[in-house]
Amino acid sequence: MIQRKFKDIVGRRYDAVLKDYSEFLLTDEETLVPEVRSILMPLDLFVHDLTDEAMDVLSAYNATISLAYITDATVVAILEQALDQAAAEEFRARKEETGRNILDKTAARLEEHGFSTRTRIFVGHKGDDVIRMAKNHDMVALCRCYADGEATSDSISPVVLRICQQVETPALIY
């Protein structure tokens, strides 16, 4: 952009302008569109159906989508301390059933659109585990209200923001 716009205008100052604005320009490496073969999509109770717009973007890639439902380990630990082991196990079983339903529903919708899916359910730390798992995927697709029951339709969950800041893979927020 600078070569086209400013080379003839600024003459001798071209190098200084290029240096001053270089942080705003994409490098050759950054202009390459990465190949996306696997997409991580974390789900929880607050994630609603995939939007049509998200489906359109995902359909641009011939990728396997790994769906992960993570039950918050901190909540399970608090229940174990506040109640008893049996109550915590009952909570975990209910969350696992809910998670399985969400995973199955989302996987079915994605498979209707021709995607290959994998599912995984476990107890962990939502933000940290997504960041860790993202290293094994080419993209992360995050619902704006993931891990935040307080999110409005216009806001983005703090966990989603933290994930986007810490992952090295591209992130899609829907």
PDB file of C-alpha atoms in Angstrom:
ATOM      1  CA  MET A   1       0.000   0.000   0.000  1.00  0.00           C
ATOM      2  CA  ILE A   2       2.752   2.431   0.916  1.00  0.00           C
ATOM      3  CA  GLN A   3       4.659   1.560  -2.246  1.00  0.00           C
ATOM      4  CA  ARG A   4       1.619   2.405  -4.372  1.00  0.00           C
ATOM      5  CA  LYS A   5       0.401   5.457  -2.503  1.00  0.00           C
ATOM      6  CA  PHE A   6       3.478   7.279  -1.266  1.00  0.00           C
ATOM      7  CA  LYS A   7       6.496   6.328  -3.377  1.00  0.00           C
ATOM      8  CA  ASP A   8       6.057   9.156  -5.897  1.00  0.00           C
ATOM      9  CA  ILE A   9       4.688  11.648  -3.391  1.00  0.00           C
ATOM     10  CA  VAL A  10       7.223  11.628  -0.597  1.00  0.00           C
ATOM     11  CA  GLY A  11      10.359  10.988  -2.619  1.00  0.00           C
ATOM     12  CA  ARG A  12      13.307  11.045  -0.188  1.00  0.00           C
ATOM     13  CA  ARG A  13      11.041  10.569   2.814  1.00  0.00           C
ATOM     14  CA  TYR A  14       9.731   7.241   1.455  1.00  0.00           C
ATOM     15  CA  ASP A  15      11.982   5.150   3.705  1.00  0.00           C
ATOM     16  CA  ALA A  16      10.977   7.147   6.810  1.00  0.00           C
ATOM     17  CA  VAL A  17       7.270   6.788   5.973  1.00  0.00           C
ATOM     18  CA  LEU A  18       7.735   3.063   5.355  1.00  0.00           C
ATOM     19  CA  LYS A  19       9.500   2.697   8.713  1.00  0.00           C
ATOM     20  CA  ASP A  20       6.881   4.759  10.591  1.00  0.00           C
ATOM     21  CA  TYR A  21       3.958   2.772   9.201  1.00  0.00           C
ATOM     22  CA  SER A  22       5.541  -0.683   8.966  1.00  0.00           C
ATOM     23  CA  GLU A  23       3.754  -1.931  12.081  1.00  0.00           C
ATOM     24  CA  PHE A  24       0.428  -1.397  10.316  1.00  0.00           C
ATOM     25  CA  LEU A  25       1.382  -3.383   7.221  1.00  0.00           C
ATOM     26  CA  LEU A  26       1.113  -7.120   6.779  1.00  0.00           C
ATOM     27  CA  THR A  27       4.286  -9.059   6.195  1.00  0.00           C
ATOM     28  CA  ASP A  28       4.495 -11.495   3.281  1.00  0.00           C
ATOM     29  CA  GLU A  29       3.955 -14.330   5.756  1.00  0.00           C
ATOM     30  CA  GLU A  30       0.857 -12.663   7.198  1.00  0.00           C
ATOM     31  CA  THR A  31      -0.741 -12.241   3.767  1.00  0.00           C
ATOM     32  CA  LEU A  32      -0.743 -15.995   3.143  1.00  0.00           C
ATOM     33  CA  VAL A  33      -4.082 -17.618   3.898  1.00  0.00           C
ATOM     34  CA  PRO A  34      -3.391 -20.564   6.200  1.00  0.00           C
ATOM     35  CA  GLU A  35      -4.773 -23.969   5.321  1.00  0.00           C
ATOM     36  CA  VAL A  36      -7.386 -24.967   7.877  1.00  0.00           C
ATOM     37  CA  ARG A  37      -7.887 -28.721   8.270  1.00  0.00           C
ATOM     38  CA  SER A  38      -9.033 -28.874  11.886  1.00  0.00           C
ATOM     39  CA  ILE A  39     -11.186 -26.476  13.881  1.00  0.00           C
ATOM     40  CA  LEU A  40     -11.667 -26.544  17.649  1.00  0.00           C
ATOM     41  CA  MET A  41     -15.121 -25.493  18.791  1.00  0.00           C
ATOM     42  CA  PRO A  42     -15.623 -25.449  22.577  1.00  0.00           C
ATOM     43  CA  LEU A  43     -19.215 -25.651  23.773  1.00  0.00           C
ATOM     44  CA  ASP A  44     -20.949 -25.189  27.081  1.00  0.00           C
ATOM     45  CA  LEU A  45     -24.386 -24.460  28.507  1.00  0.00           C
ATOM     46  CA  PHE A  46     -24.220 -20.810  27.400  1.00  0.00           C
ATOM     47  CA  VAL A  47     -23.425 -21.530  23.752  1.00  0.00           C
ATOM     48  CA  HIS A  48     -26.537 -21.396  21.646  1.00  0.00           C
ATOM     49  CA  ASP A  49     -27.095 -22.796  18.170  1.00  0.00           C
ATOM     50  CA  LEU A  50     -24.562 -22.019  15.480  1.00  0.00           C
ATOM     51  CA  THR A  51     -25.588 -18.987  13.497  1.00  0.00           C
ATOM     52  CA  ASP A  52     -26.075 -19.195   9.749  1.00  0.00           C
ATOM     53  CA  GLU A  53     -23.226 -16.716   9.353  1.00  0.00           C
ATOM     54  CA  ALA A  54     -20.881 -18.973  11.337  1.00  0.00           C
ATOM     55  CA  MET A  55     -21.928 -21.944   9.212  1.00  0.00           C
ATOM     56  CA  ASP A  56     -21.162 -19.931   6.064  1.00  0.00           C
ATOM     57  CA  VAL A  57     -17.672 -19.064   7.296  1.00  0.00           C
ATOM     58  CA  LEU A  58     -16.958 -22.619   8.447  1.00  0.00           C
ATOM     59  CA  SER A  59     -18.126 -23.985   5.102  1.00  0.00           C
ATOM     60  CA  ALA A  60     -15.229 -22.154   3.430  1.00  0.00           C
ATOM     61  CA  TYR A  61     -12.905 -24.739   4.982  1.00  0.00           C
ATOM     62  CA  ASN A  62     -12.700 -28.449   4.330  1.00  0.00           C
ATOM     63  CA  ALA A  63     -11.981 -29.121   7.976  1.00  0.00           C
ATOM     64  CA  THR A  64     -12.791 -31.587  10.700  1.00  0.00           C
ATOM     65  CA  ILE A  65     -14.497 -29.831  13.589  1.00  0.00           C
ATOM     66  CA  SER A  66     -13.578 -30.992  17.075  1.00  0.00           C
ATOM     67  CA  LEU A  67     -16.357 -30.201  19.515  1.00  0.00           C
ATOM     68  CA  ALA A  68     -15.359 -30.046  23.186  1.00  0.00           C
ATOM     69  CA  TYR A  69     -17.698 -29.699  26.147  1.00  0.00           C
ATOM     70  CA  ILE A  70     -15.796 -28.727  29.281  1.00  0.00           C
ATOM     71  CA  THR A  71     -17.416 -28.859  32.717  1.00  0.00           C
ATOM     72  CA  ASP A  72     -15.746 -26.337  35.012  1.00  0.00           C
ATOM     73  CA  ALA A  73     -13.456 -28.162  37.462  1.00  0.00           C
ATOM     74  CA  THR A  74     -13.667 -25.285  39.941  1.00  0.00           C
ATOM     75  CA  VAL A  75     -17.439 -25.708  40.264  1.00  0.00           C
ATOM     76  CA  VAL A  76     -17.044 -29.457  40.787  1.00  0.00           C
ATOM     77  CA  ALA A  77     -14.389 -28.866  43.468  1.00  0.00           C
ATOM     78  CA  ILE A  78     -16.604 -26.332  45.275  1.00  0.00           C
ATOM     79  CA  LEU A  79     -19.501 -28.783  45.293  1.00  0.00           C
ATOM     80  CA  GLU A  80     -17.257 -31.533  46.642  1.00  0.00           C
ATOM     81  CA  GLN A  81     -16.191 -29.245  49.498  1.00  0.00           C
ATOM     82  CA  ALA A  82     -19.619 -27.747  50.223  1.00  0.00           C
ATOM     83  CA  LEU A  83     -21.673 -30.894  49.858  1.00  0.00           C
ATOM     84  CA  ASP A  84     -20.489 -34.459  49.675  1.00  0.00           C
ATOM     85  CA  GLN A  85     -18.864 -36.684  47.083  1.00  0.00           C
ATOM     86  CA  ALA A  86     -22.199 -38.205  46.038  1.00  0.00           C
ATOM     87  CA  ALA A  87     -23.756 -34.789  45.323  1.00  0.00           C
ATOM     88  CA  ALA A  88     -20.708 -33.747  43.323  1.00  0.00           C
ATOM     89  CA  GLU A  89     -20.847 -36.973  41.306  1.00  0.00           C
ATOM     90  CA  GLU A  90     -24.562 -36.414  40.639  1.00  0.00           C
ATOM     91  CA  PHE A  91     -23.801 -32.880  39.435  1.00  0.00           C
ATOM     92  CA  ARG A  92     -21.004 -34.165  37.226  1.00  0.00           C
ATOM     93  CA  ALA A  93     -23.286 -36.861  35.762  1.00  0.00           C
ATOM     94  CA  ARG A  94     -26.001 -34.280  34.996  1.00  0.00           C
ATOM     95  CA  LYS A  95     -23.490 -31.905  33.415  1.00  0.00           C
ATOM     96  CA  GLU A  96     -22.111 -34.778  31.349  1.00  0.00           C
ATOM     97  CA  GLU A  97     -25.620 -35.651  30.136  1.00  0.00           C
ATOM     98  CA  THR A  98     -26.292 -32.007  29.271  1.00  0.00           C
ATOM     99  CA  GLY A  99     -22.939 -31.784  27.547  1.00  0.00           C
ATOM    100  CA  ARG A 100     -23.579 -34.945  25.555  1.00  0.00           C
ATOM    101  CA  ASN A 101     -26.936 -33.540  24.377  1.00  0.00           C
ATOM    102  CA  ILE A 102     -25.330 -30.250  23.292  1.00  0.00           C
ATOM    103  CA  LEU A 103     -22.476 -32.074  21.549  1.00  0.00           C
ATOM    104  CA  ASP A 104     -24.855 -34.447  19.733  1.00  0.00           C
ATOM    105  CA  LYS A 105     -27.153 -31.618  18.627  1.00  0.00           C
ATOM    106  CA  THR A 106     -24.277 -29.463  17.363  1.00  0.00           C
ATOM    107  CA  ALA A 107     -22.519 -32.395  15.681  1.00  0.00           C
ATOM    108  CA  ALA A 108     -25.746 -33.382  13.907  1.00  0.00           C
ATOM    109  CA  ARG A 109     -26.223 -29.835  12.594  1.00  0.00           C
ATOM    110  CA  LEU A 110     -22.638 -29.669  11.358  1.00  0.00           C
ATOM    111  CA  GLU A 111     -22.847 -33.113   9.760  1.00  0.00           C
ATOM    112  CA  GLU A 112     -26.027 -32.047   7.926  1.00  0.00           C
ATOM    113  CA  HIS A 113     -23.855 -29.389   6.281  1.00  0.00           C
ATOM    114  CA  GLY A 114     -21.199 -31.946   5.291  1.00  0.00           C
ATOM    115  CA  PHE A 115     -18.675 -31.459   8.094  1.00  0.00           C
ATOM    116  CA  SER A 116     -16.740 -34.248   9.720  1.00  0.00           C
ATOM    117  CA  THR A 117     -16.921 -33.948  13.515  1.00  0.00           C
ATOM    118  CA  ARG A 118     -15.295 -35.354  16.618  1.00  0.00           C
ATOM    119  CA  THR A 119     -16.624 -34.868  20.129  1.00  0.00           C
ATOM    120  CA  ARG A 120     -14.982 -34.796  23.514  1.00  0.00           C
ATOM    121  CA  ILE A 121     -16.364 -34.157  26.991  1.00  0.00           C
ATOM    122  CA  PHE A 122     -14.328 -33.689  30.156  1.00  0.00           C
ATOM    123  CA  VAL A 123     -13.920 -31.748  33.403  1.00  0.00           C
ATOM    124  CA  GLY A 124     -11.330 -28.984  33.254  1.00  0.00           C
ATOM    125  CA  HIS A 125     -10.684 -25.266  33.128  1.00  0.00           C
ATOM    126  CA  LYS A 126     -12.504 -23.754  30.156  1.00  0.00           C
ATOM    127  CA  GLY A 127     -10.082 -21.030  29.145  1.00  0.00           C
ATOM    128  CA  ASP A 128      -6.844 -22.846  29.926  1.00  0.00           C
ATOM    129  CA  ASP A 129      -7.899 -26.099  28.281  1.00  0.00           C
ATOM    130  CA  VAL A 130      -9.101 -24.359  25.110  1.00  0.00           C
ATOM    131  CA  ILE A 131      -5.775 -22.512  24.868  1.00  0.00           C
ATOM    132  CA  ARG A 132      -3.905 -25.798  25.368  1.00  0.00           C
ATOM    133  CA  MET A 133      -6.046 -27.721  22.835  1.00  0.00           C
ATOM    134  CA  ALA A 134      -5.850 -24.915  20.245  1.00  0.00           C
ATOM    135  CA  LYS A 135      -2.187 -25.779  19.668  1.00  0.00           C
ATOM    136  CA  ASN A 136      -3.345 -28.979  17.934  1.00  0.00           C
ATOM    137  CA  HIS A 137      -5.836 -27.230  15.630  1.00  0.00           C
ATOM    138  CA  ASP A 138      -5.627 -24.809  12.732  1.00  0.00           C
ATOM    139  CA  MET A 139      -8.470 -22.568  13.968  1.00  0.00           C
ATOM    140  CA  VAL A 140     -10.630 -21.985  17.032  1.00  0.00           C
ATOM    141  CA  ALA A 141     -14.333 -21.134  16.643  1.00  0.00           C
ATOM    142  CA  LEU A 142     -15.742 -19.466  19.758  1.00  0.00           C
ATOM    143  CA  CYS A 143     -19.260 -18.387  20.571  1.00  0.00           C
ATOM    144  CA  ARG A 144     -19.163 -14.859  21.982  1.00  0.00           C
ATOM    145  CA  CYS A 145     -20.943 -16.040  25.159  1.00  0.00           C
ATOM    146  CA  TYR A 146     -18.768 -19.117  25.803  1.00  0.00           C
ATOM    147  CA  ALA A 147     -18.120 -19.546  29.550  1.00  0.00           C
ATOM    148  CA  ASP A 148     -20.206 -16.487  30.490  1.00  0.00           C
ATOM    149  CA  GLY A 149     -23.838 -16.659  31.490  1.00  0.00           C
ATOM    150  CA  GLU A 150     -23.912 -12.882  31.868  1.00  0.00           C
ATOM    151  CA  ALA A 151     -23.032 -12.051  28.261  1.00  0.00           C
ATOM    152  CA  THR A 152     -25.515 -10.054  26.226  1.00  0.00           C
ATOM    153  CA  SER A 153     -25.926 -10.420  22.484  1.00  0.00           C
ATOM    154  CA  ASP A 154     -23.558  -7.472  21.935  1.00  0.00           C
ATOM    155  CA  SER A 155     -20.816  -8.374  24.409  1.00  0.00           C
ATOM    156  CA  ILE A 156     -18.014 -10.887  24.250  1.00  0.00           C
ATOM    157  CA  SER A 157     -17.197 -13.128  27.186  1.00  0.00           C
ATOM    158  CA  PRO A 158     -13.994 -12.259  29.081  1.00  0.00           C
ATOM    159  CA  VAL A 159     -12.919 -15.899  28.690  1.00  0.00           C
ATOM    160  CA  VAL A 160     -13.318 -15.639  24.901  1.00  0.00           C
ATOM    161  CA  LEU A 161     -11.239 -12.438  24.863  1.00  0.00           C
ATOM    162  CA  ARG A 162      -8.511 -14.074  26.944  1.00  0.00           C
ATOM    163  CA  ILE A 163      -8.477 -17.136  24.669  1.00  0.00           C
ATOM    164  CA  CYS A 164      -8.184 -14.943  21.556  1.00  0.00           C
ATOM    165  CA  GLN A 165      -5.297 -13.016  23.103  1.00  0.00           C
ATOM    166  CA  GLN A 166      -3.361 -16.137  24.026  1.00  0.00           C
ATOM    167  CA  VAL A 167      -3.864 -18.568  21.130  1.00  0.00           C
ATOM    168  CA  GLU A 168      -1.540 -18.474  18.171  1.00  0.00           C
ATOM    169  CA  THR A 169      -4.093 -19.981  15.799  1.00  0.00           C
ATOM    170  CA  PRO A 170      -6.730 -17.855  14.041  1.00  0.00           C
ATOM    171  CA  ALA A 171      -9.958 -17.449  15.989  1.00  0.00           C
ATOM    172  CA  LEU A 172     -13.493 -17.062  14.697  1.00  0.00           C
ATOM    173  CA  ILE A 173     -15.928 -15.424  17.110  1.00  0.00           C
ATOM    174  CA  TYR A 174     -19.573 -16.006  16.260  1.00  0.00           C
TER     175      TYR A 174
END
